[in-house]
Coordinates of C-alpha atoms in Angstrom, one line a residue:
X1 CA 20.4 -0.1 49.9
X2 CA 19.1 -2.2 53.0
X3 CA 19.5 -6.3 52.7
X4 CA 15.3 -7.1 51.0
X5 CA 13.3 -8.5 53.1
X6 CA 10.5 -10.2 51.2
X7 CA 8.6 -12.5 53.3
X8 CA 8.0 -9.9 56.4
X9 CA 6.2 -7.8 53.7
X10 CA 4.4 -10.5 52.4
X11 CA 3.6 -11.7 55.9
X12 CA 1.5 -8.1 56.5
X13 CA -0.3 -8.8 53.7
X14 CA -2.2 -12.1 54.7
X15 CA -5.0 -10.7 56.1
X16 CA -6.1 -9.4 52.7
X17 CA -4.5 -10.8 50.1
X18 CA -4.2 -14.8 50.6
X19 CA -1.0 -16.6 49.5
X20 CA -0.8 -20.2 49.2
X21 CA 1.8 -22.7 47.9
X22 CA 1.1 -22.0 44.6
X23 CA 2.1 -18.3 44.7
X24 CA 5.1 -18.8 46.7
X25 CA 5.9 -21.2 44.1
X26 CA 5.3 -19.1 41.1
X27 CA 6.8 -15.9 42.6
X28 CA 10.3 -18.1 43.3
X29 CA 10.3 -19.0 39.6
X30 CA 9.7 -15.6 38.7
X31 CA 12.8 -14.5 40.8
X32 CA 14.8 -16.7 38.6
X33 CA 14.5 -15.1 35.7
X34 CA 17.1 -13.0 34.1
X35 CA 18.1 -9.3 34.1
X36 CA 18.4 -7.1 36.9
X37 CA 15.9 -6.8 39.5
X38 CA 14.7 -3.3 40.1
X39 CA 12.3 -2.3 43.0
X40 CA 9.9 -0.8 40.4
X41 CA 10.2 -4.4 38.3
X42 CA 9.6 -6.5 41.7
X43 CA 6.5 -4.5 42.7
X44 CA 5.0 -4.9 39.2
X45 CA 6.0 -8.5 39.1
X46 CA 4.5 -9.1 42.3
X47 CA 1.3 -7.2 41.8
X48 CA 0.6 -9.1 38.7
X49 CA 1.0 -12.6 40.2
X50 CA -1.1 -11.6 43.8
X51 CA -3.2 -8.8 43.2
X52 CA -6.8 -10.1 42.0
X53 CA -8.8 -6.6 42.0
X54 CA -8.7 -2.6 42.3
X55 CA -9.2 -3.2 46.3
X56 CA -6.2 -5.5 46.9
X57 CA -4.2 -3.5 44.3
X58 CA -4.8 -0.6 46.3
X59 CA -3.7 -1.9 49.8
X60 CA -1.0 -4.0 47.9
X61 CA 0.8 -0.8 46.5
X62 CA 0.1 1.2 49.7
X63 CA 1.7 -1.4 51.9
X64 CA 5.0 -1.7 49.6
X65 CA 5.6 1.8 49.4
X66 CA 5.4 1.7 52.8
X67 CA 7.8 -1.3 53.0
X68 CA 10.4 -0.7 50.4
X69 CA 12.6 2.3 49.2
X70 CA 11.4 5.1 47.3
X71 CA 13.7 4.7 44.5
X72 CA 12.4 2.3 42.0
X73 CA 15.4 2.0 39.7
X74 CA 17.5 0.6 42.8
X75 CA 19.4 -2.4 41.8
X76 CA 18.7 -5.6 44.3
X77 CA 21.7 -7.9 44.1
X78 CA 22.3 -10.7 43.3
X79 CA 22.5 -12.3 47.4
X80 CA 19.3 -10.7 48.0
X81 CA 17.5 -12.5 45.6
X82 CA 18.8 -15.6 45.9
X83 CA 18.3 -15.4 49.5
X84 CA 14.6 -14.4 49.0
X85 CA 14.6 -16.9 47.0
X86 CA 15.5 -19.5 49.5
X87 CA 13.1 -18.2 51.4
X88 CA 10.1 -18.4 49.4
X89 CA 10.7 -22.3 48.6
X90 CA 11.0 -22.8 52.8
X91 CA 7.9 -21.1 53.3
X92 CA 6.0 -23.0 50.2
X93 CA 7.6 -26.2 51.9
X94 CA 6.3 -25.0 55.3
X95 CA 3.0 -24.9 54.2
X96 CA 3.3 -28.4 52.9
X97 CA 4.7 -29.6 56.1
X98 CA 3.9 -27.9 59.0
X99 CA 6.8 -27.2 61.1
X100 CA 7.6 -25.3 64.0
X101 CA 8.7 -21.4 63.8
X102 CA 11.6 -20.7 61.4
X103 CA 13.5 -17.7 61.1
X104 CA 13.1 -17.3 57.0
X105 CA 14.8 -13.8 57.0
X106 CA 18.0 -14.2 58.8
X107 CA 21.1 -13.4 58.2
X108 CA 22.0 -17.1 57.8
X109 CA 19.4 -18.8 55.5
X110 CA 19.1 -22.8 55.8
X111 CA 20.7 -24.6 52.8
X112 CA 18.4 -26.4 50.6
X113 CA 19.0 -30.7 51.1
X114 CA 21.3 -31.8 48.6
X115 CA 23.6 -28.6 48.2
X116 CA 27.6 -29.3 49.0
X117 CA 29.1 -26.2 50.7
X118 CA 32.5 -27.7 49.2
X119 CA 31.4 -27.1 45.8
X120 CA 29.0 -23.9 45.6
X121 CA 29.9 -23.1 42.2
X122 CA 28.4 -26.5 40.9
X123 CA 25.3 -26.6 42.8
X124 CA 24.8 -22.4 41.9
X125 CA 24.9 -24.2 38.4
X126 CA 22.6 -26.8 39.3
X127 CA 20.2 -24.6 40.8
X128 CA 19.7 -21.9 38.1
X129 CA 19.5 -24.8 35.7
X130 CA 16.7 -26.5 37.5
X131 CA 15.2 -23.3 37.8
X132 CA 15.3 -22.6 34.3
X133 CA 13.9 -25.9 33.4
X134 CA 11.3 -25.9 35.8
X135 CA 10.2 -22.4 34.5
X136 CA 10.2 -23.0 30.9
X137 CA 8.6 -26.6 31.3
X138 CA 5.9 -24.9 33.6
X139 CA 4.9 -21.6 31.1
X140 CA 4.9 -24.2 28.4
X141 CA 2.4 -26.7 30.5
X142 CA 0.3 -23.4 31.3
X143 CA 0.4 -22.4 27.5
X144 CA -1.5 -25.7 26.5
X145 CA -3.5 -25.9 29.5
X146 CA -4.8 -22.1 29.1
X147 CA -5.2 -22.7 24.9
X148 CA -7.4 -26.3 25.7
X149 CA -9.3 -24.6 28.2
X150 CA -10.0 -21.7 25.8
X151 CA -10.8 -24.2 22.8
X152 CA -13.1 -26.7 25.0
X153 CA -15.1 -23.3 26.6
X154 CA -15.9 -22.1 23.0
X155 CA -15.8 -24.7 20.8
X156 CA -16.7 -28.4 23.3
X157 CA -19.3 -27.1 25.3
X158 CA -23.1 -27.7 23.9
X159 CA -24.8 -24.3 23.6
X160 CA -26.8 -23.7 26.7
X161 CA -30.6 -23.3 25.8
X162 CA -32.4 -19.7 27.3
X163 CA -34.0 -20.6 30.6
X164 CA -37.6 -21.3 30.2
X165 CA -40.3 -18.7 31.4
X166 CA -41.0 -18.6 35.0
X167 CA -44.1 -20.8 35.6
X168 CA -46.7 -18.7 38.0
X169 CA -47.3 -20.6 41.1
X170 CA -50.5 -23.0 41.8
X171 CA -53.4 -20.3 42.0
X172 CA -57.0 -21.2 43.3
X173 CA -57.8 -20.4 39.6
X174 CA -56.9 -22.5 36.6
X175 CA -56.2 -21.0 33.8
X176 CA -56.1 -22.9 30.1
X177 CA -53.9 -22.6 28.1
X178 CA -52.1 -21.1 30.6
X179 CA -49.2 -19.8 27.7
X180 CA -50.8 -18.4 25.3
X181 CA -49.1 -18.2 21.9
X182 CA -50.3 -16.1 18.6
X183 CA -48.1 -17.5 16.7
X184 CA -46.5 -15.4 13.8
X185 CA -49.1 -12.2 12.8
X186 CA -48.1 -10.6 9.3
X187 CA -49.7 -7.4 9.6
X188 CA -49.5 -4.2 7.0
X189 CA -48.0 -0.9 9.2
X190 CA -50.3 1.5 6.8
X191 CA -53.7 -0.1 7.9
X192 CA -55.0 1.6 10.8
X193 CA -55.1 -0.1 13.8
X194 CA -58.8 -0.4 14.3
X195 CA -59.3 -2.5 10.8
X196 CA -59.9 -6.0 10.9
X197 CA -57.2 -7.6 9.8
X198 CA -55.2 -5.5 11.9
X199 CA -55.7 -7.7 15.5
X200 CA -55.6 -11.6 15.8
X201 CA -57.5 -12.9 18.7
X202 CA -57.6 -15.1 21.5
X203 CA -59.1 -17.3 24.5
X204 CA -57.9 -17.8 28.3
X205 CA -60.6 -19.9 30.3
X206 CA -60.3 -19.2 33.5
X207 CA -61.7 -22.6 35.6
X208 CA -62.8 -22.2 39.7
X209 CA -61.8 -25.9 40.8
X210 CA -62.7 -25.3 44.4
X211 CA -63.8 -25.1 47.2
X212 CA -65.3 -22.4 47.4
X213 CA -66.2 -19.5 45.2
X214 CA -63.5 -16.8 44.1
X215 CA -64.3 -13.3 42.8
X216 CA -62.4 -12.0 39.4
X217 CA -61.9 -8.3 40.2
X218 CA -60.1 -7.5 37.6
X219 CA -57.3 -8.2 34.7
X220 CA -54.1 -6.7 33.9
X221 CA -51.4 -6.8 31.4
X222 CA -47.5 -6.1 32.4
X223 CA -44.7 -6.4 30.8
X224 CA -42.4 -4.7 28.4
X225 CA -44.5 -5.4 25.3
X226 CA -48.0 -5.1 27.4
X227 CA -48.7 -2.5 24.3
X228 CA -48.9 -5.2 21.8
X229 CA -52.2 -7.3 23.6
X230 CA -55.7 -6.3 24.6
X231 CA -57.9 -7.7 27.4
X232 CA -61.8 -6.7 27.3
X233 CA -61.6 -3.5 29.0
X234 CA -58.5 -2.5 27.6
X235 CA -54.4 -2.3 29.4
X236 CA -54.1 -2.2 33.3
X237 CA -58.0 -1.3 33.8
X238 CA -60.5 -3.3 35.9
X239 CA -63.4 -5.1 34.3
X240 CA -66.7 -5.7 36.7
X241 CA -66.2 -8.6 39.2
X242 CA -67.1 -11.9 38.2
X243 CA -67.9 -14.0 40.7
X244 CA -67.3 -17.8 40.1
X245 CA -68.6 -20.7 41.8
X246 CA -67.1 -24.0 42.4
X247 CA -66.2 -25.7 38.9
X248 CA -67.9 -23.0 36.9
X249 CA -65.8 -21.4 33.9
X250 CA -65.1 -17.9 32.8
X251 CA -64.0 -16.8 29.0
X252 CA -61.6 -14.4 28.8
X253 CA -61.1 -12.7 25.1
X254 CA -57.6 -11.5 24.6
X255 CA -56.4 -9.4 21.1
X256 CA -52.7 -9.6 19.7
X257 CA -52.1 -6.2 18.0
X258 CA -48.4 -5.3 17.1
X259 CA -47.1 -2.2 15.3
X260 CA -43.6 -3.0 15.7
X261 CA -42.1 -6.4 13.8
X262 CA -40.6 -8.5 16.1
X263 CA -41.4 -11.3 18.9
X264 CA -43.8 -9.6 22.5
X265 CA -43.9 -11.2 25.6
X266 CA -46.7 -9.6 27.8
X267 CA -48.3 -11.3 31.4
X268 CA -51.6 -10.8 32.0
X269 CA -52.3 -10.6 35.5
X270 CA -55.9 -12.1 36.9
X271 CA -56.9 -10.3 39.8
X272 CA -59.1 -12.2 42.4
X273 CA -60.1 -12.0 46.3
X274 CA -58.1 -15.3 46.9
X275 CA -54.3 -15.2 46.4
X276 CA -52.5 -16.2 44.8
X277 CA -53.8 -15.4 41.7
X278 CA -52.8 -17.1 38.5
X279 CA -50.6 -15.3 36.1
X280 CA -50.7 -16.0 31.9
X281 CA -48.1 -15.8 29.5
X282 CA -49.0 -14.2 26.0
X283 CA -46.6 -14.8 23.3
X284 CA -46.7 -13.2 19.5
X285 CA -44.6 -12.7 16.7
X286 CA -44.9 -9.9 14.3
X287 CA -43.8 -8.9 11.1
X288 CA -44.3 -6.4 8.4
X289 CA -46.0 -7.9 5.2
X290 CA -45.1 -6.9 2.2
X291 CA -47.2 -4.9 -0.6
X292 CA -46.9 -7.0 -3.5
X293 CA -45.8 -3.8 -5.8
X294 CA -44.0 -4.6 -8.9
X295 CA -40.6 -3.2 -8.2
X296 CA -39.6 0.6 -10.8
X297 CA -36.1 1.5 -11.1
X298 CA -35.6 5.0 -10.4
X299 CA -32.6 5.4 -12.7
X300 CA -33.3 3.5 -15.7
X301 CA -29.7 4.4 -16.8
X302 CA -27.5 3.4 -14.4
X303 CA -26.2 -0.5 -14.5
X304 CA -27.0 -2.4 -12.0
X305 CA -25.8 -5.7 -10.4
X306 CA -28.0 -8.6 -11.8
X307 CA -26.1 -11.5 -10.0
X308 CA -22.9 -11.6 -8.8
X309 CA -21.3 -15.7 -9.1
X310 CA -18.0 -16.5 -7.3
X311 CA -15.2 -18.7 -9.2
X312 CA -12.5 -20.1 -6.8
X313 CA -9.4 -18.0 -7.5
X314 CA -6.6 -20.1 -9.8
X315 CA -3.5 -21.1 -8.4
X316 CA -0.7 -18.3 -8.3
X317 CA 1.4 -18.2 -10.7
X318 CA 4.9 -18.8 -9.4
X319 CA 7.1 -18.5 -12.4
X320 CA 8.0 -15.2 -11.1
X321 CA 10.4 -16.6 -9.3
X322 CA 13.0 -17.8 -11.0
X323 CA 13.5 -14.3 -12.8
X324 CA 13.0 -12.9 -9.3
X325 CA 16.0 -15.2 -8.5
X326 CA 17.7 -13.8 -11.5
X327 CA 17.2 -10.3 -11.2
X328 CA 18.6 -10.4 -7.5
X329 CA 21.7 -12.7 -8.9
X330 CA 22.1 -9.7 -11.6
X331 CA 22.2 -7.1 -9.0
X332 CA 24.3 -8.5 -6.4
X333 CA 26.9 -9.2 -9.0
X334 CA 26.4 -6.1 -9.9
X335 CA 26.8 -4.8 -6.9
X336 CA 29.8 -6.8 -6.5
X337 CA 31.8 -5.2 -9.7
X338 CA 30.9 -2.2 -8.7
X339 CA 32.7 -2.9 -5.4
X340 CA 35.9 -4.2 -7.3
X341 CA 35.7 -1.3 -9.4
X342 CA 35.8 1.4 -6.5
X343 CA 38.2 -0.9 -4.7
X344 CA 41.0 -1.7 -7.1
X345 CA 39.8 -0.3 -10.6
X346 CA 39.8 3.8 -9.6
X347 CA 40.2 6.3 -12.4
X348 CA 43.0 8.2 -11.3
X349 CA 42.4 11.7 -10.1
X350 CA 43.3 14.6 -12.3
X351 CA 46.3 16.2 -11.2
X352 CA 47.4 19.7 -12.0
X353 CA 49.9 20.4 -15.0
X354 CA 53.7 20.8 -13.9
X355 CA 55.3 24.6 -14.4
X356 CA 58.5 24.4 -16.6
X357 CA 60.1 27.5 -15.9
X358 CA 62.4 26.7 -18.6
X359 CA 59.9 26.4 -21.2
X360 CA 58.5 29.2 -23.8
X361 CA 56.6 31.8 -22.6
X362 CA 55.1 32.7 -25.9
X363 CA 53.1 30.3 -29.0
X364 CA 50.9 30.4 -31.4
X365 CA 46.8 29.8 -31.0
X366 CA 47.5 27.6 -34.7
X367 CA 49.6 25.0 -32.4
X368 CA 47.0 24.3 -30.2
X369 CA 45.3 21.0 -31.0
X370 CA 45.4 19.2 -34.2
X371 CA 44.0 20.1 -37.4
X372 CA 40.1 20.6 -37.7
X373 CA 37.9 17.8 -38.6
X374 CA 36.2 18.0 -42.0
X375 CA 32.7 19.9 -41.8
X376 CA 31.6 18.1 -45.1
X377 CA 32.1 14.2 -45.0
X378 CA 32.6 11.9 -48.1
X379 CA 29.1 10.6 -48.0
X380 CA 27.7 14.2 -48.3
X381 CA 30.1 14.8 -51.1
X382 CA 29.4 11.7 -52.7
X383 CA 25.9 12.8 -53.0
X384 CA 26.0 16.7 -53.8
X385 CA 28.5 15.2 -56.8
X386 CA 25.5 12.4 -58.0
X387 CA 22.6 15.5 -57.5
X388 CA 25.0 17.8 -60.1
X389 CA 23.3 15.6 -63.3
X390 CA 24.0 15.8 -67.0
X391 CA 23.2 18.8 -69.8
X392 CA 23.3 18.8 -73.8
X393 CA 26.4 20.2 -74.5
X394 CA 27.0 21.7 -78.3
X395 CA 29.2 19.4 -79.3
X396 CA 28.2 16.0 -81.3
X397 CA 27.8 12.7 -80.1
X398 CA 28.7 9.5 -81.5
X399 CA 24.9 8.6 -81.6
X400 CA 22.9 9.3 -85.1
X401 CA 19.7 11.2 -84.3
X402 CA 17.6 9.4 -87.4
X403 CA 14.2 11.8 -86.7
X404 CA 17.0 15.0 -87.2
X405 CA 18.8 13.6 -90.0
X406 CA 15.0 12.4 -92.1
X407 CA 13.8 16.1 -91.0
X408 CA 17.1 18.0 -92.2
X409 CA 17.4 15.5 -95.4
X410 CA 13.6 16.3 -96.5
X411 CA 14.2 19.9 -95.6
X412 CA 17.6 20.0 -98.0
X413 CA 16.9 18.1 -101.0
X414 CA 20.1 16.4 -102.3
X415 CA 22.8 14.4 -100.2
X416 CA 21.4 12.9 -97.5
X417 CA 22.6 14.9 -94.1
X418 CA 23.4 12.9 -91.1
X419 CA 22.2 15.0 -87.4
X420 CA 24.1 13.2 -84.1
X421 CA 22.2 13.7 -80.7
X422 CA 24.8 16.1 -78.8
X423 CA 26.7 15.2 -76.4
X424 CA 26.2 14.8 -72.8
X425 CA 28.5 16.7 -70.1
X426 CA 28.4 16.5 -66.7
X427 CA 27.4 20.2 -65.2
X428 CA 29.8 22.3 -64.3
X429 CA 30.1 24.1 -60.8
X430 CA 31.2 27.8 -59.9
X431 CA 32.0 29.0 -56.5
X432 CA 32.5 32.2 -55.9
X433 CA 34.4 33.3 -52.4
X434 CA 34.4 36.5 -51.0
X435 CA 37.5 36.9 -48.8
X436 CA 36.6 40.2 -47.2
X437 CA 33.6 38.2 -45.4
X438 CA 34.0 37.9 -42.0
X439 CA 33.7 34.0 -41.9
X440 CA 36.4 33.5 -44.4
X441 CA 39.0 33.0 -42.0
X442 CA 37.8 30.0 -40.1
X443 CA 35.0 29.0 -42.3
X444 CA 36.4 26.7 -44.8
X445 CA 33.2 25.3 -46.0
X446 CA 33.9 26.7 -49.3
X447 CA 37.3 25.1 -50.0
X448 CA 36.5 22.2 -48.8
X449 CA 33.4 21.7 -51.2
X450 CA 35.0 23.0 -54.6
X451 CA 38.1 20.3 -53.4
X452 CA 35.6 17.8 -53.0
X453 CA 33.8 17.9 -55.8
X454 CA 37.1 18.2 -58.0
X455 CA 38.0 14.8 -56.5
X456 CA 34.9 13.6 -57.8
X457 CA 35.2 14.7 -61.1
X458 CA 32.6 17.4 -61.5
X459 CA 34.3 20.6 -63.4
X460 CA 34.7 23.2 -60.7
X461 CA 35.9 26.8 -61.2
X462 CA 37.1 28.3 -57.6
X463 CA 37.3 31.9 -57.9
X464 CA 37.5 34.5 -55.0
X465 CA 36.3 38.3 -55.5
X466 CA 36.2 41.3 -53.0
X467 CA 32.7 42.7 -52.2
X468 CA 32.3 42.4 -56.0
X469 CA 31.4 39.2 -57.6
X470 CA 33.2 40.8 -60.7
X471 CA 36.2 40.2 -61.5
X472 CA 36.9 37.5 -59.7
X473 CA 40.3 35.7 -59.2
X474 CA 41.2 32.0 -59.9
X475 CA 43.6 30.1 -57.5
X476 CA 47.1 30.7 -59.6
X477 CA 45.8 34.9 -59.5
X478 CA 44.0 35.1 -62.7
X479 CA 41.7 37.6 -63.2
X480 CA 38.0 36.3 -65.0
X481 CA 35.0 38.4 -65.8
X482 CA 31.1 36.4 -66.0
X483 CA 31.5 37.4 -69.4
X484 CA 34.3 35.0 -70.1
X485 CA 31.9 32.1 -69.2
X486 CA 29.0 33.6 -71.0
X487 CA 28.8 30.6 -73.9
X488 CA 28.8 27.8 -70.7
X489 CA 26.3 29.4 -68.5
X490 CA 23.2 26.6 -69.2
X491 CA 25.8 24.3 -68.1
X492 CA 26.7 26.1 -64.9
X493 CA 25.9 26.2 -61.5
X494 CA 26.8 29.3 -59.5
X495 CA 27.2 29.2 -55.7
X496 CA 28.4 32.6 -53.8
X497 CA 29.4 32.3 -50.7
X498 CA 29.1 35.9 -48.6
X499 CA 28.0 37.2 -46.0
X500 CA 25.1 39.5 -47.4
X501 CA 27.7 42.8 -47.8
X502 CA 28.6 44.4 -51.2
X503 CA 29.3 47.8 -52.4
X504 CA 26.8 49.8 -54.3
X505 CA 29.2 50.0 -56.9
X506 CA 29.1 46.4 -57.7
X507 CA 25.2 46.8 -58.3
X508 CA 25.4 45.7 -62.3
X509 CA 27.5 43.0 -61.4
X510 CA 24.9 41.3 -58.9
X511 CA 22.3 42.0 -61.9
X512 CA 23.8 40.5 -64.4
X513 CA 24.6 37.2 -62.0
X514 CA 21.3 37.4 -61.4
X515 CA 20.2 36.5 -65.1
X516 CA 22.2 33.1 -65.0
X517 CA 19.8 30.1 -65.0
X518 CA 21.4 28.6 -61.6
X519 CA 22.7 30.7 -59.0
X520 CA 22.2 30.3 -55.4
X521 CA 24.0 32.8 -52.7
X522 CA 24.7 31.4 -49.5
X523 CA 25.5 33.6 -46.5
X524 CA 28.5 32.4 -44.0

């Protein structure tokens, strides 16, 4: 893009937009800044720090489009700007200093005093520090300037009192009191206007001080609130002419009726052959009075707020804290093992199985695993075997029963005869298996229990029938009928285990295990 030439542009705009010392000052410090320096970011830069309203910003951006490229993302280098720079400090120092005609945009700027051409690098170094320095240390000194300005405006300054009313100018006429005030009128809205107590009212003398005698032709009331007041003949309408001599007096009667609350302002206007005429100022307050009407709830129901009393909040309680400090320690370290874990602690992957081509093609389902856990455990065993209990058996005891042996001996006269209490026997348990039940196979619920309860020392009779409870068959093969165990059946429990089948032929047998005291089937 073409070399920038700054101050030519800045030159056209003189005549409308002034630039003094100050702006050439800021807009070189603005330059310094960092970043690259777009045309789009110079023209907003330099609208911001010249432009003061729509009319300047309008010739301002007219002129530059007319002065720089089109393209606004075009990159100025870094020469350009620090020529422009150069520049813009001359021209400040010009304006100081008058001197004669410079060339500011030539192709060979002037070097600043104090700059070594031997050593550019250093005093490039010096210069964007100085810059930098200069720049922060002058936004800073605006910042507190611009924030004590703000606080002395709003908070220093003594409010300024309203400007007093406009005094009307020496008339021929003299008016007393020449401001007159109602003072505050509490009035009642629902009164009609023409009651009494409705209107408040008032005197002007008007006084002719001389020379000469001046004619009254008429009164009138302007103003905003000119509503609010009455003269004699009523609101901008004549009264007849008075005339009045030289030091005579005339009584003027003014009302104060509001219907709005609120303060009026009114001028009443005295119309006379001599100008100027005098001019008073009628003041009122008004406000609504209130009925004294003792005050009915609507809703007798609802609550309602009877005073409301503020407390100063108590001081937060920060014990929070620590077991916020905790919690995070917990989870970072949790965190943490959960990183060591996934880092160095993985669970290996499964792999698949190796083929042996040399192994057996054929095996057993029986090999597979290990031998099936126990579907009864001892604790349950322990307690079926306590729940079996005790029975009278037939036999005799060791124990005399003395109520037998009084009742046998008086029933027998002779010897005495001696009765024992029988025996007491642990009951006995029957299972009864049918093998043709589908279950039997892999259901060893059966077994297990007549084993367990063997173990435990409860008398247990295993047998295993087909369909047919009878016969049934014992462990070693032999064959027993129910009728075999006829005599022990009080002491006996019975437990089939089936799964519902039978044949109708082994009805009778299902009847008569029926009949025994304690039989209960259970279907596997």
């Amino acid at each position: 893009m073409p070399p920038l030439l700054l101050t030519p542009f800045l030159d056209t705009l003189r005549d409308d937009i002034p630039i003094g010392v100050r702006d050439y000052q800021r807009m070189a410090i603005m330059l310094s800044a960092s970043g690259p320096w777009t045309v789009a970011r110079l023209r907003d830069t330099l609208l911001a720090l010249l432009v003061k309203n729509r009319d300047q910003q309008n010739k301002f951006l007219g002129r530059f489009e007319a002065f720089f490229p089109a393209d606004a993302e075009a990159v100025l280098t870094e020469e350009d700007i620090a020529r422009v720079i150069a520049n813009l400090e001359m021209r400040a120092q010009a304006r100081r200093q008058p001197q004669g005609a410079d060339s500011l945009d030539g192709a060979r700027p002037r070097r600043p005093g104090g700059a070594s051409p031997e050593d550019p690098a250093r005093h490039k170094f010096l210069r964007k520090f100085w810059r930098k320095f200069l720049g922060i240390g002058a936004g800073v000194l605006l910042s507190v300037i611009a924030v004590a300005t703000v606080r002395y405006v709003l908070y220093s300054r003594p409010p300024v009192p309203p400007p007093p009313p406009a005094e009307p100018p020496s008339p021929t006429l003299v008016l007393d009191p020449i401001r007159l005030d109602f003072g505050t009128f509490a009035f009642d809205p629902e009164t009609p206007v023409d009651a009494p107590d409705r209107t408040r009212a008032g005197e002007i003398r008007v006084t002719n001080p001389g020379p000469g005698p001046v004619t009254i032709r008429g009164l009138a009331l302007t103003g905003p609130d000119a509503g609010a007041f009455l003269v004699p003949a009523g609101p901008e309408e004549a009264i007849p002419a008075v005339s009045l001599g030289e030091g005579q007096q005339q009584a003027l009667s003014v009302a104060y009726r509001p219907t709005l609350d609120g303060t009026h302002t009114a001028n009443l206007d005295i119309q006379c052959d001599s100008p100027p005429c005098p001019r008073a100022i009628l003041l009122g307050r008004g406000e609504y009075k209130l009925a004294d009407v003792p005050a009915t709830r609507l809703y007798p129901d609802m609550p309602y707020v009877d005073r409301i009393e503020y407390y100063p909040l108590p001081a937060p309680d920060r014990s929070w804290l620590l077991y916020a400090a905790l919690a995070v320690l917990s989870l970072l370290a949790a965190m943490g093992y959960g990183v060591h874990l996934y880092r160095y602690r993985k669970i290996p992957e499964d792999r698949p199985a190796a083929f042996d081509p040399e192994g057996p093609r054929r095996f057993s389902l029986t090999e597979i695993g290990g031998r099936p856990a126990p579907i009864l455990s001892d604790a349950l065993l322990d307690h079926l075997a306590d729940s079996m209990g005790y029975f009278q058996s037939e036999r005799p005891g060791r124990k005399l029963d003395v109520a037998a042996s009084v009742a046998a001996t008086v029933e027998n006269p002779g010897p005495p005869r001696l009765v024992f209490q029988r025996r007491r026997q642990v009951r006995a348990l029957l299972i009864l298996e049918d093998t043709f039940a589908e279950a039997h196979s892999w259901n060893p619920i059966a077994r297990e229990l007549a084993a367990g309860m063997d173990r435990r020392g409860v008398p247990v009779i295993h047998g295993r029938y087909r369909r047919v409870p009878e016969p049934f068959y014992l462990e070693d093969g032999t064959a027993m009928a129910l009728e075999d165990l006829e005599d022990r059946r009080q002491g006996m429990l019975v437990l089939v285990f089936g799964d519902g089948g039978g044949d109708a032929a082994g009805r009778f047998a299902w009847e008569r295990l029926a009949r025994w005291p304690m039989v209960a089937r259970i279907d596997v």
